[in-house]
XYZ file of C-alpha atoms in Angstrom:
658
model
C -13.683 54.726 106.500
C -14.027 56.643 103.208
C -12.262 55.078 100.253
C -10.324 58.324 99.746
C -8.676 57.889 103.122
C -7.633 54.327 102.270
C -6.229 55.426 98.925
C -3.686 57.624 100.675
C -1.954 54.442 101.781
C -1.601 52.828 98.378
C 2.211 53.273 98.159
C 2.597 52.185 101.760
C 0.788 48.890 101.151
C 3.034 48.216 98.157
C 6.122 48.810 100.282
C 4.718 46.531 102.985
C 4.412 43.580 100.628
C 7.755 44.195 98.951
C 9.524 44.520 102.292
C 8.275 41.182 103.552
C 9.071 39.366 100.305
C 12.668 40.572 100.257
C 13.338 40.493 103.995
C 15.995 38.359 105.634
C 14.855 37.072 109.018
C 16.785 37.113 112.263
C 16.406 33.413 112.948
C 17.700 32.467 109.503
C 20.688 34.723 109.976
C 21.522 33.056 113.279
C 21.572 29.495 111.850
C 22.753 29.620 108.222
C 22.276 26.521 106.128
C 24.409 25.336 103.266
C 22.159 22.738 101.641
C 19.769 25.171 99.962
C 19.624 28.781 98.736
C 19.458 31.545 101.303
C 16.015 32.523 100.050
C 14.746 29.118 101.144
C 16.169 29.725 104.628
C 14.226 32.976 104.833
C 11.026 31.312 103.700
C 11.533 28.447 106.138
C 12.177 30.795 109.025
C 9.066 32.793 108.263
C 7.008 29.632 107.923
C 8.277 28.376 111.281
C 7.538 31.650 113.046
C 4.313 32.242 114.939
C 1.677 34.484 113.333
C 2.514 37.197 115.867
C 6.216 37.002 115.021
C 5.496 37.237 111.301
C 3.248 40.243 111.824
C 5.796 41.969 114.040
C 8.539 41.264 111.505
C 6.388 42.673 108.724
C 5.758 45.933 110.598
C 9.457 46.431 111.406
C 10.578 45.726 107.848
C 8.028 48.208 106.546
C 8.664 51.063 108.963
C 12.446 50.712 108.583
C 12.198 50.831 104.790
C 14.011 53.833 103.211
C 10.628 54.915 101.826
C 9.886 56.298 105.302
C 13.123 58.370 105.382
C 14.075 57.365 108.895
C 10.730 58.788 110.092
C 12.245 61.991 111.478
C 9.459 64.393 112.445
C 10.600 66.886 109.810
C 10.248 64.436 106.887
C 7.440 63.305 104.614
C 8.279 59.770 105.692
C 7.174 60.615 109.210
C 3.735 61.618 107.946
C 3.475 58.434 105.915
C 4.409 56.377 108.972
C 1.617 58.103 110.919
C -0.817 57.142 108.164
C 0.408 53.561 108.319
C -0.191 53.375 112.077
C -3.578 55.062 111.769
C -4.632 52.594 109.068
C -3.902 49.680 111.355
C -5.739 51.265 114.280
C -8.757 51.854 112.041
C -8.545 48.367 110.585
C -8.694 46.930 114.099
C -11.861 48.901 114.752
C -10.343 51.023 117.507
C -11.974 54.324 118.341
C -10.166 57.615 117.608
C -8.450 59.107 120.643
C -8.893 62.785 119.927
C -11.953 64.984 119.675
C -12.331 66.296 116.141
C -12.360 70.090 116.424
C -14.761 72.123 114.322
C -13.325 73.590 111.150
C -11.647 76.902 111.957
C -9.984 78.723 109.052
C -7.933 80.739 111.539
C -6.636 77.756 113.487
C -2.898 77.165 113.323
C -3.292 73.382 113.223
C -6.340 71.273 112.529
C -6.243 67.492 112.823
C -6.886 65.726 109.526
C -8.602 62.897 111.369
C -9.581 62.319 115.007
C -6.839 59.687 115.269
C -4.202 62.429 114.923
C -3.015 65.044 117.399
C -1.050 67.664 115.451
C 1.743 69.849 116.781
C 4.649 71.749 115.292
C 8.348 70.997 115.071
C 11.200 72.837 113.324
C 11.031 72.110 109.621
C 13.108 72.861 106.563
C 15.282 75.922 106.274
C 14.696 78.276 103.355
C 17.670 80.438 102.391
C 16.047 83.495 100.839
C 19.168 85.643 100.738
C 22.752 84.739 101.606
C 25.497 87.109 100.516
C 28.921 87.679 102.010
C 31.855 89.791 100.847
C 34.618 91.964 102.241
C 36.429 95.050 101.038
C 39.926 96.501 101.367
C 40.154 99.966 99.904
C 38.741 99.722 96.384
C 38.981 95.903 96.236
C 35.959 93.697 96.978
C 36.079 89.932 97.400
C 32.748 88.141 97.045
C 32.324 84.743 98.696
C 30.583 81.788 97.108
C 27.623 80.282 98.942
C 28.028 76.605 99.755
C 31.775 76.334 99.207
C 33.253 79.424 100.877
C 30.529 80.260 103.369
C 27.133 79.094 104.603
C 24.532 80.905 106.673
C 23.914 79.299 110.048
C 20.418 77.964 110.554
C 19.871 80.065 113.678
C 21.075 83.264 112.002
C 19.079 86.418 112.448
C 17.930 88.391 109.423
C 19.621 91.568 108.291
C 22.277 93.371 106.289
C 25.422 94.625 107.988
C 28.760 96.162 107.032
C 31.227 96.185 109.918
C 34.858 95.575 110.953
C 36.043 92.183 112.207
C 37.445 91.214 115.594
C 38.599 87.839 116.918
C 36.965 86.489 120.098
C 38.593 83.054 120.316
C 36.095 80.348 121.303
C 33.649 82.953 122.631
C 33.322 81.126 125.940
C 32.144 83.146 128.900
C 32.954 80.858 131.779
C 34.757 77.553 131.283
C 36.456 75.155 133.717
C 39.188 76.451 135.996
C 38.264 80.071 135.354
C 38.721 79.896 131.584
C 37.181 82.792 129.666
C 37.610 84.108 126.148
C 36.642 87.634 127.087
C 38.064 90.230 129.420
C 35.836 92.222 131.769
C 34.150 95.081 129.957
C 34.690 93.748 126.430
C 32.170 95.354 124.068
C 31.431 94.223 120.513
C 29.118 97.057 119.507
C 29.400 97.739 115.780
C 31.755 94.781 115.206
C 31.463 91.302 113.706
C 32.728 88.626 116.112
C 34.946 86.015 114.457
C 34.977 82.907 116.636
C 36.302 79.361 116.570
C 34.095 76.329 116.843
C 34.471 73.834 119.716
C 36.686 74.592 122.729
C 40.344 74.595 123.878
C 42.275 71.641 122.459
C 45.551 69.971 123.351
C 48.481 69.155 121.078
C 46.593 66.102 119.781
C 43.663 68.246 118.745
C 41.428 66.795 121.443
C 39.389 68.649 124.030
C 41.206 69.758 127.150
C 37.941 69.487 129.069
C 36.705 66.053 128.047
C 38.418 62.699 128.435
C 36.626 61.065 125.527
C 36.432 61.613 121.793
C 34.126 64.585 121.910
C 33.580 68.013 123.387
C 32.038 69.320 126.570
C 28.896 71.408 126.760
C 31.023 74.571 126.438
C 31.485 73.742 122.749
C 27.766 74.238 122.176
C 27.128 76.807 119.476
C 24.244 78.554 121.198
C 26.301 79.263 124.308
C 29.100 80.713 122.192
C 26.717 82.815 120.113
C 25.024 84.101 123.237
C 28.315 85.300 124.688
C 28.933 87.434 121.589
C 25.382 88.714 121.185
C 25.126 89.801 124.820
C 28.198 91.960 124.142
C 26.293 93.626 121.299
C 28.004 91.943 118.346
C 26.579 93.164 115.039
C 27.152 89.751 113.467
C 29.020 86.485 113.889
C 31.453 84.500 111.733
C 32.180 80.921 112.799
C 35.390 79.135 111.716
C 36.545 75.565 112.228
C 39.767 75.491 114.257
C 42.631 73.752 112.447
C 44.302 70.532 113.580
C 41.490 69.202 115.757
C 40.222 65.630 115.846
C 36.694 66.052 114.626
C 35.499 65.008 111.154
C 33.202 68.040 111.020
C 36.181 70.394 111.247
C 37.043 69.705 107.614
C 33.720 70.904 106.243
C 31.298 73.790 106.259
C 28.305 73.024 108.433
C 25.110 72.540 106.456
C 22.583 75.285 107.303
C 19.876 72.717 108.076
C 22.070 71.080 110.714
C 21.906 74.261 112.827
C 18.233 75.099 112.343
C 17.109 73.862 115.756
C 18.716 76.609 117.807
C 16.808 79.744 118.707
C 17.509 82.613 116.238
C 20.226 84.835 117.695
C 18.944 88.109 116.234
C 22.012 89.071 114.183
C 23.397 87.700 110.887
C 25.626 84.669 111.375
C 27.634 82.659 108.867
C 30.274 79.947 108.809
C 33.430 80.628 106.798
C 35.571 77.945 105.167
C 39.111 77.559 106.459
C 40.592 78.431 103.068
C 38.711 81.712 103.039
C 39.618 82.346 106.667
C 43.307 82.034 105.758
C 42.883 84.371 102.773
C 41.091 86.861 104.959
C 43.875 86.819 107.558
C 46.522 87.290 104.877
C 44.726 90.256 103.289
C 44.123 91.775 106.696
C 47.876 91.859 107.221
C 47.776 89.501 110.195
C 51.048 88.041 111.427
C 49.126 85.079 112.841
C 48.219 81.892 111.050
C 44.906 80.222 111.747
C 46.737 77.688 113.918
C 48.396 80.497 115.908
C 44.978 82.046 116.478
C 43.709 78.694 117.712
C 46.593 78.430 120.166
C 45.857 81.953 121.388
C 42.223 80.978 121.845
C 43.242 77.776 123.658
C 44.811 79.810 126.469
C 41.884 82.187 126.992
C 41.838 85.616 128.659
C 42.844 87.222 125.360
C 39.765 89.432 125.069
C 38.706 91.043 121.799
C 41.622 90.889 119.344
C 42.002 92.816 116.030
C 42.321 90.472 113.060
C 45.153 92.385 111.406
C 46.679 95.742 110.597
C 44.771 96.423 107.383
C 41.226 97.746 107.786
C 38.664 95.363 106.341
C 34.953 95.906 106.057
C 32.886 92.731 105.977
C 29.378 92.668 104.518
C 26.637 90.140 105.218
C 23.112 90.075 103.889
C 21.278 87.105 105.383
C 17.626 86.166 105.245
C 16.819 82.617 106.312
C 13.327 81.418 107.060
C 12.936 78.502 109.416
C 9.656 76.865 108.613
C 7.781 75.044 111.300
C 5.993 71.965 110.142
C 3.241 69.842 111.534
C 3.705 66.329 112.769
C 1.226 64.132 114.586
C 0.843 61.846 117.509
C -1.419 58.947 116.558
C -3.907 57.683 119.107
C -6.703 55.118 119.328
C -8.791 53.672 122.140
C -9.955 50.169 122.890
C -13.102 51.025 124.860
C -13.617 49.732 128.352
C -16.718 48.129 129.757
C -18.753 48.338 132.930
C -18.320 50.767 135.827
C -14.583 51.375 135.216
C -14.871 51.939 131.457
C -14.047 55.650 131.697
C -10.573 54.991 133.133
C -7.599 54.429 130.806
C -4.356 52.498 130.716
C -1.997 54.219 128.271
C 0.453 52.211 126.171
C 2.872 54.184 124.025
C 5.819 53.982 121.646
C 7.486 56.671 119.578
C 7.430 56.015 115.846
C 9.876 58.730 114.766
C 13.621 58.270 114.385
C 16.509 60.571 113.403
C 15.914 60.587 109.646
C 19.094 61.592 107.859
C 21.079 62.126 111.059
C 20.440 65.819 111.664
C 18.489 65.428 114.921
C 18.421 63.367 118.065
C 22.076 63.158 118.978
C 23.085 61.140 115.935
C 26.793 61.011 115.167
C 27.624 64.106 113.073
C 29.810 62.004 110.799
C 26.639 60.247 109.633
C 24.737 63.377 108.677
C 23.044 62.973 105.320
C 22.855 59.189 105.633
C 19.550 57.442 106.105
C 19.037 56.057 109.614
C 16.397 53.309 109.292
C 15.703 53.055 113.032
C 14.603 49.423 113.050
C 15.126 48.881 116.776
C 14.752 52.573 117.625
C 11.839 52.555 117.401
C 10.180 50.634 114.612
C 10.344 47.749 117.081
C 8.296 49.561 119.724
C 5.838 50.807 117.092
C 5.408 47.317 115.679
C 4.876 46.126 119.226
C 2.191 48.765 119.776
C 0.224 47.702 116.684
C 0.532 44.028 117.578
C -0.436 44.753 121.189
C -3.585 46.530 120.039
C -4.558 43.434 118.060
C -3.902 41.067 120.972
C -5.895 43.157 123.435
C -8.727 43.644 120.970
C -8.996 39.863 120.622
C -8.936 39.473 124.422
C -11.714 42.028 124.832
C -13.803 40.362 122.121
C -13.625 37.056 124.009
C -15.309 38.634 127.066
C -17.109 41.748 125.773
C -19.117 42.439 128.944
C -16.355 41.869 131.494
C -15.576 45.071 133.438
C -12.367 46.646 132.228
C -10.715 49.972 131.730
C -10.128 51.350 128.279
C -6.686 51.152 126.698
C -5.293 54.220 124.950
C -2.687 53.353 122.326
C -0.392 56.298 121.573
C 2.275 56.457 118.868
C 4.381 59.531 119.597
C 6.229 61.689 117.103
C 9.287 63.910 117.730
C 10.633 61.856 120.624
C 14.090 62.192 119.103
C 13.754 65.992 119.200
C 13.275 65.923 122.949
C 10.076 64.002 123.832
C 8.093 66.706 122.031
C 5.160 64.472 121.144
C 4.698 63.039 124.620
C 5.127 66.454 126.201
C 2.511 67.876 123.836
C 0.054 65.112 124.702
C 0.533 65.612 128.433
C 0.180 69.373 128.073
C -2.522 69.752 125.439
C -4.605 66.594 125.132
C -8.370 66.852 125.447
C -8.273 63.622 127.488
C -8.762 64.278 131.188
C -5.509 63.192 132.897
C -7.460 61.962 135.933
C -8.759 59.144 133.719
C -5.237 57.730 133.262
C -4.307 54.909 135.642
C -0.777 54.236 134.346
C 1.422 54.606 131.269
C 3.458 51.786 129.708
C 6.134 52.572 127.120
C 7.976 50.392 124.596
C 11.206 51.861 123.225
C 13.841 49.647 121.589
C 12.443 46.189 122.281
C 13.971 44.555 119.193
C 17.387 43.378 120.346
C 16.518 40.823 123.007
C 19.615 38.862 124.015
C 19.741 35.954 126.436
C 15.985 36.314 126.933
C 16.472 39.506 128.960
C 14.383 42.655 129.168
C 14.757 45.747 131.304
C 11.586 47.064 132.924
C 11.898 50.410 134.669
C 9.379 52.322 136.749
C 8.658 49.659 139.357
C 9.085 52.297 142.042
C 6.454 54.642 140.614
C 3.404 52.945 142.170
C 3.005 51.236 145.546
C 1.092 48.352 144.016
C 3.419 47.560 141.114
C 5.584 44.907 142.830
C 2.584 42.796 143.875
C 0.863 43.157 140.492
C 3.934 42.567 138.357
C 5.824 39.785 140.119
C 3.461 36.944 139.128
C 3.375 38.200 135.548
C 7.169 38.387 135.400
C 7.420 34.872 136.821
C 5.249 33.292 134.135
C 6.632 35.370 131.251
C 9.721 33.200 130.772
C 11.795 36.376 130.489
C 14.750 37.354 132.626
C 13.495 40.726 133.869
C 15.961 43.342 135.016
C 13.893 45.450 137.412
C 14.603 49.181 137.655
C 12.879 51.368 140.228
C 13.121 54.776 138.611
C 10.534 56.099 136.189
C 12.811 58.663 134.649
C 14.676 57.952 131.445
C 15.297 59.199 127.922
C 11.947 58.227 126.436
C 8.307 59.269 126.374
C 7.298 57.736 129.699
C 9.380 60.439 131.408
C 6.822 63.074 130.349
C 4.043 61.111 132.077
C 6.250 60.449 135.100
C 6.865 64.164 135.524
C 3.109 64.692 135.339
C 2.627 62.379 138.308
C 1.553 59.166 136.547
C 2.809 55.674 137.424
C 4.886 54.428 134.490
C 6.602 51.296 133.214
C 9.157 51.270 130.405
C 10.316 48.220 128.434
C 13.780 48.120 126.826
C 15.865 45.286 125.372
C 19.227 47.000 125.708
C 21.748 49.243 124.023
C 23.861 48.077 121.059
C 26.522 49.460 118.689
C 23.932 50.258 115.996
C 22.131 52.737 118.247
C 21.462 55.977 116.310
C 23.504 54.861 113.318
C 22.636 53.938 109.718
C 23.233 50.272 110.624
C 20.155 49.926 112.867
C 18.587 47.707 110.215
C 15.505 45.537 110.266
C 17.198 42.169 109.629
C 19.032 42.543 112.952
C 15.823 42.666 114.971
C 15.013 39.590 117.048
C 11.306 39.324 116.244
C 10.720 36.293 118.457
C 12.301 38.019 121.458
C 10.412 41.249 120.803
C 7.087 39.420 120.603
C 7.815 37.873 124.002
C 8.084 41.425 125.357
C 4.844 42.416 123.632
C 3.094 39.479 125.286
C 4.507 40.586 128.640
C 3.202 44.114 128.064
C -0.162 42.684 127.013
C -0.447 40.695 130.231
C 0.483 43.707 132.359
C -1.888 46.006 130.485
C -4.714 43.511 130.866
C -3.983 43.110 134.572
C -4.168 46.873 135.077
C -7.245 47.216 132.883
C -9.157 44.358 134.508
C -8.256 45.065 138.115
C -11.488 45.183 140.144
C -12.872 48.579 141.012
C -12.513 48.044 144.736
C -9.009 49.094 145.648
C -8.124 49.373 141.985
C -6.393 52.692 142.105
C -2.634 52.831 141.917
C -0.795 54.888 144.499
C 1.823 56.948 142.651
C 5.178 57.246 144.348
C 6.214 60.322 142.447
C 6.436 64.046 142.977
C 6.102 66.134 139.855
C 9.522 66.478 138.265
C 11.243 64.234 140.826
C 12.552 60.688 140.685
C 10.339 58.282 142.669
C 11.081 55.182 144.654
C 11.353 54.211 148.283
C 15.117 54.473 148.524
C 16.209 56.667 145.670
C 17.508 59.485 147.801
C 21.255 59.684 148.298
C 20.827 59.763 152.083
C 19.775 56.091 152.065
C 22.897 54.850 150.276
C 25.841 53.682 152.393
C 28.348 53.950 149.542
C 29.366 56.579 147.009
C 30.745 56.129 143.525
C 32.440 59.522 143.495
C 31.233 60.924 140.196
C 29.101 63.839 139.090
C 26.748 62.864 136.242
C 27.184 64.912 133.087
C 24.619 66.370 130.703
C 21.185 64.837 131.411
C 19.769 66.119 128.078
C 21.552 63.460 125.998
C 19.210 60.792 124.726
C 21.631 57.887 125.180
C 20.951 55.307 127.903
C 23.503 55.149 130.681
C 25.173 57.787 132.808
C 27.631 60.270 131.350
C 30.462 60.982 133.814
C 30.686 64.750 134.092
C 33.406 64.793 136.747
C 35.335 62.363 138.937
C 36.184 63.074 142.563
C 39.867 62.605 143.330
C 40.514 59.523 145.451
C 36.933 58.274 145.260
C 35.708 54.849 144.220
C 35.477 55.736 140.541
C 38.827 57.545 140.428
C 40.648 54.638 142.075
C 39.126 52.176 139.592
C 40.095 54.266 136.562
C 36.742 55.764 135.581
C 37.329 59.047 133.745
C 35.424 62.182 133.016
C 33.620 61.672 129.703
C 33.073 57.938 130.167
C 29.499 56.737 129.788
C 28.534 54.070 132.337
C 26.321 51.572 130.510
C 26.392 48.409 132.676
C 26.563 47.692 136.383
C 27.247 44.127 137.435
C 26.540 42.943 133.904
C 23.141 44.658 133.759
C 22.305 47.617 131.524
C 22.099 50.907 133.365
C 19.240 53.091 132.132
C 20.014 56.404 133.794
C 21.291 58.189 136.901
C 18.251 57.102 138.902
C 19.022 53.468 138.183
C 22.620 54.055 139.230
C 21.463 55.491 142.545
C 19.343 52.413 143.150
C 22.425 50.235 142.589
C 24.278 52.268 145.213
C 21.433 51.777 147.688
C 21.799 48.006 147.261
C 25.509 47.936 148.198
C 27.630 48.228 151.325
C 31.182 49.592 151.754
C 33.820 47.209 150.417
C 31.587 45.629 147.777
C 33.336 45.086 144.444
C 31.258 45.608 141.308
C 32.037 45.365 137.628
C 31.142 48.567 135.807
C 31.228 48.765 132.029
C 31.891 52.143 130.447
C 32.086 53.323 126.866
C 35.261 55.320 126.247
C 36.153 56.686 122.830
C 33.479 54.444 121.369
C 34.905 51.266 122.905
C 33.519 49.247 125.859
C 35.769 48.883 128.893
C 35.003 46.852 132.036
C 36.437 48.054 135.350
C 36.322 46.541 138.841
C 35.243 49.152 141.363
C 35.618 48.828 145.132
C 32.837 50.923 146.629
C 33.860 53.248 149.435
C 31.644 54.223 152.317
C 29.957 57.591 152.481
C 32.898 58.974 154.418
C 35.072 58.398 151.346
C 35.964 61.198 148.958
C 33.347 62.386 146.493
């Protein structure tokens, strides 16, 4: 490798050494000592750890360092993390995974090295012009950017001067026939003034959600679309007063709304103080709270803002840059007649950065999210795994084996963008891939337990995996489905057998407190060794009868008994939004009189455990139902308003209400 390429990693190597020297270690934290300084405990713990545990710990401490900015795909830290991973792949002598394209000055993206697969994600938002003012007669009131208004990141470009009308929450079709508009409402030539969120009760909480949040109808893009389809010339968004949401006290930062598709017309957010001044000058008899209560009831249609004519001007020009990020890939070559086939092992190395992407809690926006477990742990595992398998191959260089493709994905937190891009655009022939194994959040092993999902995605998996599970020393929670909120889902939808490894959810998930010292390095390394054994078993399987038989239809959940028709019991819920990236099952609705309703499960709860075991997704829940008979009593743990709650549920037969 040219010296220039190594020099790019100078700052990263410095951070690596500093991180290890200053790092507390999980084992020391678990058994504090009082007879010597804490620093000695750290040193002793590191000395007592195995070489693999020390290496894993070092990788996690480095990748979770603030230097890497939470590794969000739209940050410089993400690019530095990719360099770090590439350096280790190169240092191990692995081959690059991607064909180096010829130089093309007209190409949109060109890989810097053949270890990188570039693609684009939404980047920073440049506010080129942002002006807002309104006039009454000969008086003009200019608004101050940043304190009195902000452009929305999905705003269209343009300059408009138009009258204002109130459209409530701008919801087309809510529960129980709710609608903000009346039939035939037309917004041509008018600026739609709308409230954020959705109808609220006297406590300021959603009328449509039984937890501390809002339903999908509060989504900004849906609200904007309802106004734009009625030909609105522009949009003004206002926080409703007296609602329980920390964001309602502040103007939304433009960058926080840059991921939505541009709506084609200028759009801004107005501060509540300015909204009140505007209402007063417009001669409105309504306060902002009265307007909210009007909006709460719906069916109000397009409402004039007041008796005095006001002309509102907006001149907005925002440029949403797209920026390149990279998947990082390397290959441990195979040998013999099956060398051309590949076992893929992956982990996403990105996280949510400063809390603006990936479903992070909005109250934490602007705070660094280190992402130690999610997913510095999986990335550290990937690098360590590559080393272990390289050593295994070196011990028997001529033994027939398939190649192993190590993939570190970017932009998983933006919606599996890196994995989807690989599946869609890689130069690697997909027929070469035998199976895909994924490590996401393997750093919080408790009670020696690990969840492995995807056992139902290949006919041969049970026979291959059971002996490996038995000798691993781990308590393996087996999940049949191959779907789930991580990169393996992209391969599953493409028809590949998949396995996913997960150590469980915890309160630090997607928060600034997912810190490196909390990672159980010893437990994580035990998972890495398990993955190494499974990968080797798949790679070394003899050619005769070696192929796996996928039990998957493109886009469908696999498994022998995943269909609802095979279950004898029903829980009586409708799962909510599947797009959320949190493990578990969001309860979208509860059937009256059903098993869930009788036990006290509510709409908005998130089911996270079943019988004491973590529940990955709706597919895993269906498998639990298949395993039960009417009258069985199970303990189901839900998260409600941020707090865990365990409920005993008596499962009704299929004739019960749903």
